[in-house]
Amino acid sequence: MKLKVAIVQYDANEPDIAFNTDVAVGYIKEAKSNGADIVLFPECFLSAYCIPDICEELYPIEEIKDNPEFIDWCNRAVTENEEHVLKIGELAKELNVGVVITAFTKGEKYPQNSAFVIDRNGEIILKYSKVHTCNFDWERYLENGQEFKVCEFDGVKIGVMICYDREFPESARVMMLKGAELLLVPNACPMELNRLAQLRGRAYENMLAIATCNYPAPHPDCNGHS
C-alpha cells in the first residue's frame, strides 16, 4: 500500500482562525492537485501556535486563570463541531483527500493541543491531544492528553504524536504496539540535528515510517526541516 503525504510548511503566526482556515483550504487544494492522499499541517495551525502575553511570565495558573486575556484565549479553543474544523472536513470530502489539521481545542477546563485526522469522507476518524506538553514553558497552561491512538486510513494504520512527544520513546512504541505503520507529527520547534535524529530513532526502533511538519523561519524558534 502506498500513501502520498503532503506537508504544509507555512508560517501561520497570527491567531486568526478564519484567515488560517482559508490558507489551509488553499494548500489542501494544491496538495490534492499534486496527487496527495493526506495533507499534514504543523502544530496548532488553525489557532496559530501562540499564546497571550500574560502566559509568557509562567505565573501559577491560580494567578492568571481569571485574567480576561487568558479567559478569551481559552474561549477561542475549538471543538470538532466548530465551523472552521467543519469547513476543512467538507473540503476533504469534496476533494476526496485526507487531512490532519491542528488547533487548540477545548479541554475540561483549559485548552489542549490537538490534531484531527479527517478521512476522505470528511469524517474525523481520530482526535489526538498532546500527551507530553512542555511543562517547563507556557504549555504548562494546557491540559495534556491521556492516550496515544491509532486509526486506519486507506488501509494504512496511522498514529499522531505532536512535537515534544517525539522525545519520549514510549510515544511511538505504544502506537507501534497498536499496529501503527506511519506516524504523522505536527511540530513547532527548531528541528536541529538531535531532534531529527530522535525521529529517525523512533522510526528505526519501531520499524515504521514518520512524517513531520514544522513551521518555517521566521516563525519564532522554527526553521523548517519538515
PDB file of C-alpha atoms in Angstrom:
ATOM      1  CA  MET A   1       0.000   0.000   0.000  1.00  0.00           C
ATOM      2  CA  LYS A   2       1.343   3.430  -0.959  1.00  0.00           C
ATOM      3  CA  LEU A   3       0.265   6.636   0.742  1.00  0.00           C
ATOM      4  CA  LYS A   4       1.352  10.047  -0.552  1.00  0.00           C
ATOM      5  CA  VAL A   5       1.688  12.581   2.280  1.00  0.00           C
ATOM      6  CA  ALA A   6       1.721  16.329   1.582  1.00  0.00           C
ATOM      7  CA  ILE A   7       3.430  18.528   4.191  1.00  0.00           C
ATOM      8  CA  VAL A   8       2.358  22.166   4.553  1.00  0.00           C
ATOM      9  CA  GLN A   9       5.374  24.145   5.793  1.00  0.00           C
ATOM     10  CA  TYR A  10       3.677  27.552   6.147  1.00  0.00           C
ATOM     11  CA  ASP A  11       4.109  30.229   8.816  1.00  0.00           C
ATOM     12  CA  ALA A  12       0.686  30.615  10.427  1.00  0.00           C
ATOM     13  CA  ASN A  13       1.753  33.013  13.180  1.00  0.00           C
ATOM     14  CA  GLU A  14      -1.385  35.092  13.790  1.00  0.00           C
ATOM     15  CA  PRO A  15      -4.266  33.793  15.948  1.00  0.00           C
ATOM     16  CA  ASP A  16      -6.825  34.486  13.214  1.00  0.00           C
ATOM     17  CA  ILE A  17      -8.655  31.204  12.757  1.00  0.00           C
ATOM     18  CA  ALA A  18     -10.711  32.400   9.776  1.00  0.00           C
ATOM     19  CA  PHE A  19      -7.609  33.547   7.892  1.00  0.00           C
ATOM     20  CA  ASN A  20      -5.649  30.402   8.787  1.00  0.00           C
ATOM     21  CA  THR A  21      -8.562  28.241   7.646  1.00  0.00           C
ATOM     22  CA  ASP A  22      -8.608  29.986   4.270  1.00  0.00           C
ATOM     23  CA  VAL A  23      -4.845  29.408   3.970  1.00  0.00           C
ATOM     24  CA  ALA A  24      -5.346  25.737   4.856  1.00  0.00           C
ATOM     25  CA  VAL A  25      -8.049  25.409   2.201  1.00  0.00           C
ATOM     26  CA  GLY A  26      -5.683  26.756  -0.455  1.00  0.00           C
ATOM     27  CA  TYR A  27      -2.911  24.358   0.485  1.00  0.00           C
ATOM     28  CA  ILE A  28      -5.245  21.360   0.680  1.00  0.00           C
ATOM     29  CA  LYS A  29      -6.407  22.108  -2.865  1.00  0.00           C
ATOM     30  CA  GLU A  30      -2.805  22.458  -4.049  1.00  0.00           C
ATOM     31  CA  ALA A  31      -1.793  19.226  -2.327  1.00  0.00           C
ATOM     32  CA  LYS A  32      -4.693  17.357  -3.906  1.00  0.00           C
ATOM     33  CA  SER A  33      -3.742  18.684  -7.340  1.00  0.00           C
ATOM     34  CA  ASN A  34      -0.252  17.260  -6.738  1.00  0.00           C
ATOM     35  CA  GLY A  35      -1.656  13.807  -6.024  1.00  0.00           C
ATOM     36  CA  ALA A  36      -1.635  13.828  -2.209  1.00  0.00           C
ATOM     37  CA  ASP A  37      -3.634  11.224  -0.322  1.00  0.00           C
ATOM     38  CA  ILE A  38      -3.379  13.021   3.024  1.00  0.00           C
ATOM     39  CA  VAL A  39      -2.285  16.550   3.973  1.00  0.00           C
ATOM     40  CA  LEU A  40      -0.324  17.238   7.181  1.00  0.00           C
ATOM     41  CA  PHE A  41      -0.172  20.645   8.890  1.00  0.00           C
ATOM     42  CA  PRO A  42       2.204  21.895  11.611  1.00  0.00           C
ATOM     43  CA  GLU A  43       1.278  22.205  15.279  1.00  0.00           C
ATOM     44  CA  CYS A  44      -1.802  24.331  16.169  1.00  0.00           C
ATOM     45  CA  PHE A  45      -2.188  25.626  12.611  1.00  0.00           C
ATOM     46  CA  LEU A  46      -5.765  26.948  12.777  1.00  0.00           C
ATOM     47  CA  SER A  47      -5.266  28.655  16.135  1.00  0.00           C
ATOM     48  CA  ALA A  48      -1.623  29.592  15.494  1.00  0.00           C
ATOM     49  CA  TYR A  49       0.976  28.317  17.937  1.00  0.00           C
ATOM     50  CA  CYS A  50       0.998  31.406  20.159  1.00  0.00           C
ATOM     51  CA  ILE A  51      -0.437  32.479  23.470  1.00  0.00           C
ATOM     52  CA  PRO A  52      -1.463  35.634  25.382  1.00  0.00           C
ATOM     53  CA  ASP A  53       1.407  37.795  26.594  1.00  0.00           C
ATOM     54  CA  ILE A  54       0.493  37.127  30.207  1.00  0.00           C
ATOM     55  CA  CYS A  55       1.368  33.445  29.777  1.00  0.00           C
ATOM     56  CA  GLU A  56       4.949  34.281  28.859  1.00  0.00           C
ATOM     57  CA  GLU A  57       5.769  35.038  32.509  1.00  0.00           C
ATOM     58  CA  LEU A  58       4.816  31.496  33.627  1.00  0.00           C
ATOM     59  CA  TYR A  59       2.690  32.551  36.558  1.00  0.00           C
ATOM     60  CA  PRO A  60       0.963  29.835  38.616  1.00  0.00           C
ATOM     61  CA  ILE A  61      -2.371  29.036  36.992  1.00  0.00           C
ATOM     62  CA  GLU A  62      -4.198  30.332  40.071  1.00  0.00           C
ATOM     63  CA  GLU A  63      -2.776  33.792  39.416  1.00  0.00           C
ATOM     64  CA  ILE A  64      -3.901  34.112  35.792  1.00  0.00           C
ATOM     65  CA  LYS A  65      -6.962  31.895  35.403  1.00  0.00           C
ATOM     66  CA  ASP A  66      -9.308  34.885  35.895  1.00  0.00           C
ATOM     67  CA  ASN A  67      -7.356  37.244  33.651  1.00  0.00           C
ATOM     68  CA  PRO A  68      -9.600  38.451  30.763  1.00  0.00           C
ATOM     69  CA  GLU A  69      -6.875  37.895  28.175  1.00  0.00           C
ATOM     70  CA  PHE A  70      -6.336  34.336  29.374  1.00  0.00           C
ATOM     71  CA  ILE A  71     -10.079  33.634  29.521  1.00  0.00           C
ATOM     72  CA  ASP A  72     -10.504  34.897  25.946  1.00  0.00           C
ATOM     73  CA  TRP A  73      -7.695  32.613  24.772  1.00  0.00           C
ATOM     74  CA  CYS A  74      -9.365  29.635  26.455  1.00  0.00           C
ATOM     75  CA  ASN A  75     -12.720  30.517  24.932  1.00  0.00           C
ATOM     76  CA  ARG A  76     -11.247  30.617  21.415  1.00  0.00           C
ATOM     77  CA  ALA A  77     -10.249  26.944  21.604  1.00  0.00           C
ATOM     78  CA  VAL A  78     -12.267  24.873  19.133  1.00  0.00           C
ATOM     79  CA  THR A  79     -14.229  21.627  19.143  1.00  0.00           C
ATOM     80  CA  GLU A  80     -14.762  19.122  16.349  1.00  0.00           C
ATOM     81  CA  ASN A  81     -18.107  20.849  15.653  1.00  0.00           C
ATOM     82  CA  GLU A  82     -16.601  24.336  15.270  1.00  0.00           C
ATOM     83  CA  GLU A  83     -17.312  25.911  11.879  1.00  0.00           C
ATOM     84  CA  HIS A  84     -13.696  26.092  10.711  1.00  0.00           C
ATOM     85  CA  VAL A  85     -12.998  22.468  11.554  1.00  0.00           C
ATOM     86  CA  LEU A  86     -16.220  21.507   9.765  1.00  0.00           C
ATOM     87  CA  LYS A  87     -15.129  23.562   6.744  1.00  0.00           C
ATOM     88  CA  ILE A  88     -11.925  21.525   6.491  1.00  0.00           C
ATOM     89  CA  GLY A  89     -13.969  18.337   6.738  1.00  0.00           C
ATOM     90  CA  GLU A  90     -16.328  19.447   3.985  1.00  0.00           C
ATOM     91  CA  LEU A  91     -13.374  20.237   1.728  1.00  0.00           C
ATOM     92  CA  ALA A  92     -11.779  16.862   2.433  1.00  0.00           C
ATOM     93  CA  LYS A  93     -14.994  15.170   1.327  1.00  0.00           C
ATOM     94  CA  GLU A  94     -15.329  17.395  -1.734  1.00  0.00           C
ATOM     95  CA  LEU A  95     -11.752  16.683  -2.851  1.00  0.00           C
ATOM     96  CA  ASN A  96     -11.647  13.063  -1.672  1.00  0.00           C
ATOM     97  CA  VAL A  97      -8.487  13.634   0.356  1.00  0.00           C
ATOM     98  CA  GLY A  98      -7.374  13.102   3.945  1.00  0.00           C
ATOM     99  CA  VAL A  99      -6.299  15.969   6.207  1.00  0.00           C
ATOM    100  CA  VAL A 100      -4.509  16.209   9.549  1.00  0.00           C
ATOM    101  CA  ILE A 101      -5.497  19.662  10.825  1.00  0.00           C
ATOM    102  CA  THR A 102      -4.365  21.086  14.159  1.00  0.00           C
ATOM    103  CA  ALA A 103      -5.605  23.638  16.705  1.00  0.00           C
ATOM    104  CA  PHE A 104      -6.017  24.476  20.350  1.00  0.00           C
ATOM    105  CA  THR A 105      -9.120  22.534  21.356  1.00  0.00           C
ATOM    106  CA  LYS A 106     -11.395  22.737  24.373  1.00  0.00           C
ATOM    107  CA  GLY A 107     -10.417  20.559  27.318  1.00  0.00           C
ATOM    108  CA  GLU A 108     -12.246  20.145  30.604  1.00  0.00           C
ATOM    109  CA  LYS A 109     -11.001  23.482  31.967  1.00  0.00           C
ATOM    110  CA  TYR A 110      -8.183  24.736  29.730  1.00  0.00           C
ATOM    111  CA  PRO A 111      -7.199  24.252  26.071  1.00  0.00           C
ATOM    112  CA  GLN A 112      -5.488  21.181  24.685  1.00  0.00           C
ATOM    113  CA  ASN A 113      -3.008  20.970  21.797  1.00  0.00           C
ATOM    114  CA  SER A 114      -4.758  18.670  19.340  1.00  0.00           C
ATOM    115  CA  ALA A 115      -4.779  17.176  15.858  1.00  0.00           C
ATOM    116  CA  PHE A 116      -7.815  15.920  13.938  1.00  0.00           C
ATOM    117  CA  VAL A 117      -7.339  13.164  11.365  1.00  0.00           C
ATOM    118  CA  ILE A 118     -10.066  13.631   8.750  1.00  0.00           C
ATOM    119  CA  ASP A 119     -10.781  10.913   6.182  1.00  0.00           C
ATOM    120  CA  ARG A 120     -11.831  11.168   2.538  1.00  0.00           C
ATOM    121  CA  ASN A 121     -15.494  11.321   3.611  1.00  0.00           C
ATOM    122  CA  GLY A 122     -14.851  14.396   5.732  1.00  0.00           C
ATOM    123  CA  GLU A 123     -15.237  12.442   8.970  1.00  0.00           C
ATOM    124  CA  ILE A 124     -12.929  12.851  11.959  1.00  0.00           C
ATOM    125  CA  ILE A 125     -11.528   9.361  12.484  1.00  0.00           C
ATOM    126  CA  LEU A 126      -9.048  10.311  15.204  1.00  0.00           C
ATOM    127  CA  LYS A 127      -8.613  13.219  17.594  1.00  0.00           C
ATOM    128  CA  TYR A 128      -5.283  13.235  19.396  1.00  0.00           C
ATOM    129  CA  SER A 129      -4.358  15.685  22.166  1.00  0.00           C
ATOM    130  CA  LYS A 130      -0.678  16.143  23.002  1.00  0.00           C
ATOM    131  CA  VAL A 131       0.283  13.914  25.917  1.00  0.00           C
ATOM    132  CA  HIS A 132       3.731  15.375  26.638  1.00  0.00           C
ATOM    133  CA  THR A 133       3.022  19.083  26.997  1.00  0.00           C
ATOM    134  CA  CYS A 134       6.093  21.211  27.778  1.00  0.00           C
ATOM    135  CA  ASN A 135       5.533  21.988  31.451  1.00  0.00           C
ATOM    136  CA  PHE A 136       8.774  23.982  31.584  1.00  0.00           C
ATOM    137  CA  ASP A 137       7.268  26.528  29.186  1.00  0.00           C
ATOM    138  CA  TRP A 138       3.925  28.236  28.548  1.00  0.00           C
ATOM    139  CA  GLU A 139       2.415  24.882  27.554  1.00  0.00           C
ATOM    140  CA  ARG A 140       2.036  24.315  31.295  1.00  0.00           C
ATOM    141  CA  TYR A 141      -1.301  26.116  30.855  1.00  0.00           C
ATOM    142  CA  LEU A 142      -2.577  23.387  28.524  1.00  0.00           C
ATOM    143  CA  GLU A 143      -4.360  20.224  29.555  1.00  0.00           C
ATOM    144  CA  ASN A 144      -2.420  17.211  28.356  1.00  0.00           C
ATOM    145  CA  GLY A 145      -3.977  14.295  26.517  1.00  0.00           C
ATOM    146  CA  GLN A 146      -4.173  10.855  28.081  1.00  0.00           C
ATOM    147  CA  GLU A 147      -3.768   8.355  25.244  1.00  0.00           C
ATOM    148  CA  PHE A 148      -1.850   7.571  22.059  1.00  0.00           C
ATOM    149  CA  LYS A 149      -4.262   6.390  19.382  1.00  0.00           C
ATOM    150  CA  VAL A 150      -4.200   4.655  16.004  1.00  0.00           C
ATOM    151  CA  CYS A 151      -6.687   4.777  13.139  1.00  0.00           C
ATOM    152  CA  GLU A 152      -6.831   3.332   9.632  1.00  0.00           C
ATOM    153  CA  PHE A 153      -6.645   5.483   6.521  1.00  0.00           C
ATOM    154  CA  ASP A 154      -6.621   3.929   3.030  1.00  0.00           C
ATOM    155  CA  GLY A 155      -5.625   0.588   4.538  1.00  0.00           C
ATOM    156  CA  VAL A 156      -2.651   2.094   6.417  1.00  0.00           C
ATOM    157  CA  LYS A 157      -2.675   2.265  10.197  1.00  0.00           C
ATOM    158  CA  ILE A 158      -1.548   5.708  11.295  1.00  0.00           C
ATOM    159  CA  GLY A 159      -0.954   7.457  14.600  1.00  0.00           C
ATOM    160  CA  VAL A 160      -0.201  11.019  15.601  1.00  0.00           C
ATOM    161  CA  MET A 161       2.265  12.498  18.049  1.00  0.00           C
ATOM    162  CA  ILE A 162       2.914  16.224  18.443  1.00  0.00           C
ATOM    163  CA  CYS A 163       6.340  17.874  18.730  1.00  0.00           C
ATOM    164  CA  TYR A 164       7.689  17.187  22.276  1.00  0.00           C
ATOM    165  CA  ASP A 165       6.059  13.709  22.261  1.00  0.00           C
ATOM    166  CA  ARG A 166       8.948  12.813  19.953  1.00  0.00           C
ATOM    167  CA  GLU A 167      11.424  12.925  22.840  1.00  0.00           C
ATOM    168  CA  PHE A 168       9.811  10.012  24.694  1.00  0.00           C
ATOM    169  CA  PRO A 169      10.367   6.524  23.211  1.00  0.00           C
ATOM    170  CA  GLU A 170       7.080   5.196  24.579  1.00  0.00           C
ATOM    171  CA  SER A 171       5.069   7.633  22.430  1.00  0.00           C
ATOM    172  CA  ALA A 172       5.949   5.841  19.200  1.00  0.00           C
ATOM    173  CA  ARG A 173       6.264   2.430  20.856  1.00  0.00           C
ATOM    174  CA  VAL A 174       2.686   2.473  22.168  1.00  0.00           C
ATOM    175  CA  MET A 175       1.338   3.271  18.712  1.00  0.00           C
ATOM    176  CA  MET A 176       3.532   0.636  17.063  1.00  0.00           C
ATOM    177  CA  LEU A 177       2.137  -1.938  19.508  1.00  0.00           C
ATOM    178  CA  LYS A 178      -1.338  -0.809  18.451  1.00  0.00           C
ATOM    179  CA  GLY A 179      -0.412  -1.570  14.846  1.00  0.00           C
ATOM    180  CA  ALA A 180       0.744   1.831  13.543  1.00  0.00           C
ATOM    181  CA  GLU A 181       2.706   1.755  10.278  1.00  0.00           C
ATOM    182  CA  LEU A 182       3.003   5.516   9.854  1.00  0.00           C
ATOM    183  CA  LEU A 183       3.269   8.327  12.422  1.00  0.00           C
ATOM    184  CA  LEU A 184       2.318  11.882  11.452  1.00  0.00           C
ATOM    185  CA  VAL A 185       3.985  14.548  13.579  1.00  0.00           C
ATOM    186  CA  PRO A 186       2.817  18.182  13.644  1.00  0.00           C
ATOM    187  CA  ASN A 187       5.684  20.295  15.005  1.00  0.00           C
ATOM    188  CA  ALA A 188       6.686  23.796  16.160  1.00  0.00           C
ATOM    189  CA  CYS A 189      10.326  23.985  17.281  1.00  0.00           C
ATOM    190  CA  PRO A 190      13.858  24.170  15.846  1.00  0.00           C
ATOM    191  CA  MET A 191      14.415  20.880  14.035  1.00  0.00           C
ATOM    192  CA  GLU A 192      18.175  20.647  14.509  1.00  0.00           C
ATOM    193  CA  LEU A 193      20.326  17.536  14.215  1.00  0.00           C
ATOM    194  CA  ASN A 194      19.395  15.958  17.540  1.00  0.00           C
ATOM    195  CA  ARG A 195      15.662  16.348  17.085  1.00  0.00           C
ATOM    196  CA  LEU A 196      15.807  14.990  13.550  1.00  0.00           C
ATOM    197  CA  ALA A 197      17.834  12.072  14.938  1.00  0.00           C
ATOM    198  CA  GLN A 198      15.095  11.425  17.505  1.00  0.00           C
ATOM    199  CA  LEU A 199      12.583  10.994  14.700  1.00  0.00           C
ATOM    200  CA  ARG A 200      14.929   8.663  12.839  1.00  0.00           C
ATOM    201  CA  GLY A 201      15.413   6.709  16.063  1.00  0.00           C
ATOM    202  CA  ARG A 202      11.674   6.404  16.675  1.00  0.00           C
ATOM    203  CA  ALA A 203      11.216   5.157  13.091  1.00  0.00           C
ATOM    204  CA  TYR A 204      14.106   2.688  13.271  1.00  0.00           C
ATOM    205  CA  GLU A 205      13.359   1.183  16.675  1.00  0.00           C
ATOM    206  CA  ASN A 206       9.682   0.662  15.798  1.00  0.00           C
ATOM    207  CA  MET A 207      10.074  -0.270  12.102  1.00  0.00           C
ATOM    208  CA  LEU A 208       7.582   2.309  10.890  1.00  0.00           C
ATOM    209  CA  ALA A 209       7.551   5.498   8.812  1.00  0.00           C
ATOM    210  CA  ILE A 210       7.384   9.029  10.201  1.00  0.00           C
ATOM    211  CA  ALA A 211       6.455  12.311   8.507  1.00  0.00           C
ATOM    212  CA  THR A 212       6.837  15.563  10.454  1.00  0.00           C
ATOM    213  CA  CYS A 213       5.613  19.037   9.522  1.00  0.00           C
ATOM    214  CA  ASN A 214       7.319  22.075  11.061  1.00  0.00           C
ATOM    215  CA  TYR A 215       6.873  25.821  10.684  1.00  0.00           C
ATOM    216  CA  PRO A 216       9.461  27.651   8.574  1.00  0.00           C
ATOM    217  CA  ALA A 217      11.532  30.596   9.720  1.00  0.00           C
ATOM    218  CA  PRO A 218      10.754  33.345  10.698  1.00  0.00           C
ATOM    219  CA  HIS A 219       8.128  31.661  12.885  1.00  0.00           C
ATOM    220  CA  PRO A 220       9.605  32.010  16.401  1.00  0.00           C
ATOM    221  CA  ASP A 221      12.184  29.282  17.111  1.00  0.00           C
ATOM    222  CA  CYS A 222      11.258  27.336  13.959  1.00  0.00           C
ATOM    223  CA  ASN A 223      13.447  26.513  10.984  1.00  0.00           C
ATOM    224  CA  GLY A 224      11.515  24.249   8.637  1.00  0.00           C
ATOM    225  CA  HIS A 225      13.230  20.899   8.039  1.00  0.00           C
ATOM    226  CA  SER A 226       9.874  19.148   7.674  1.00  0.00           C
TER     227      SER A 226
END
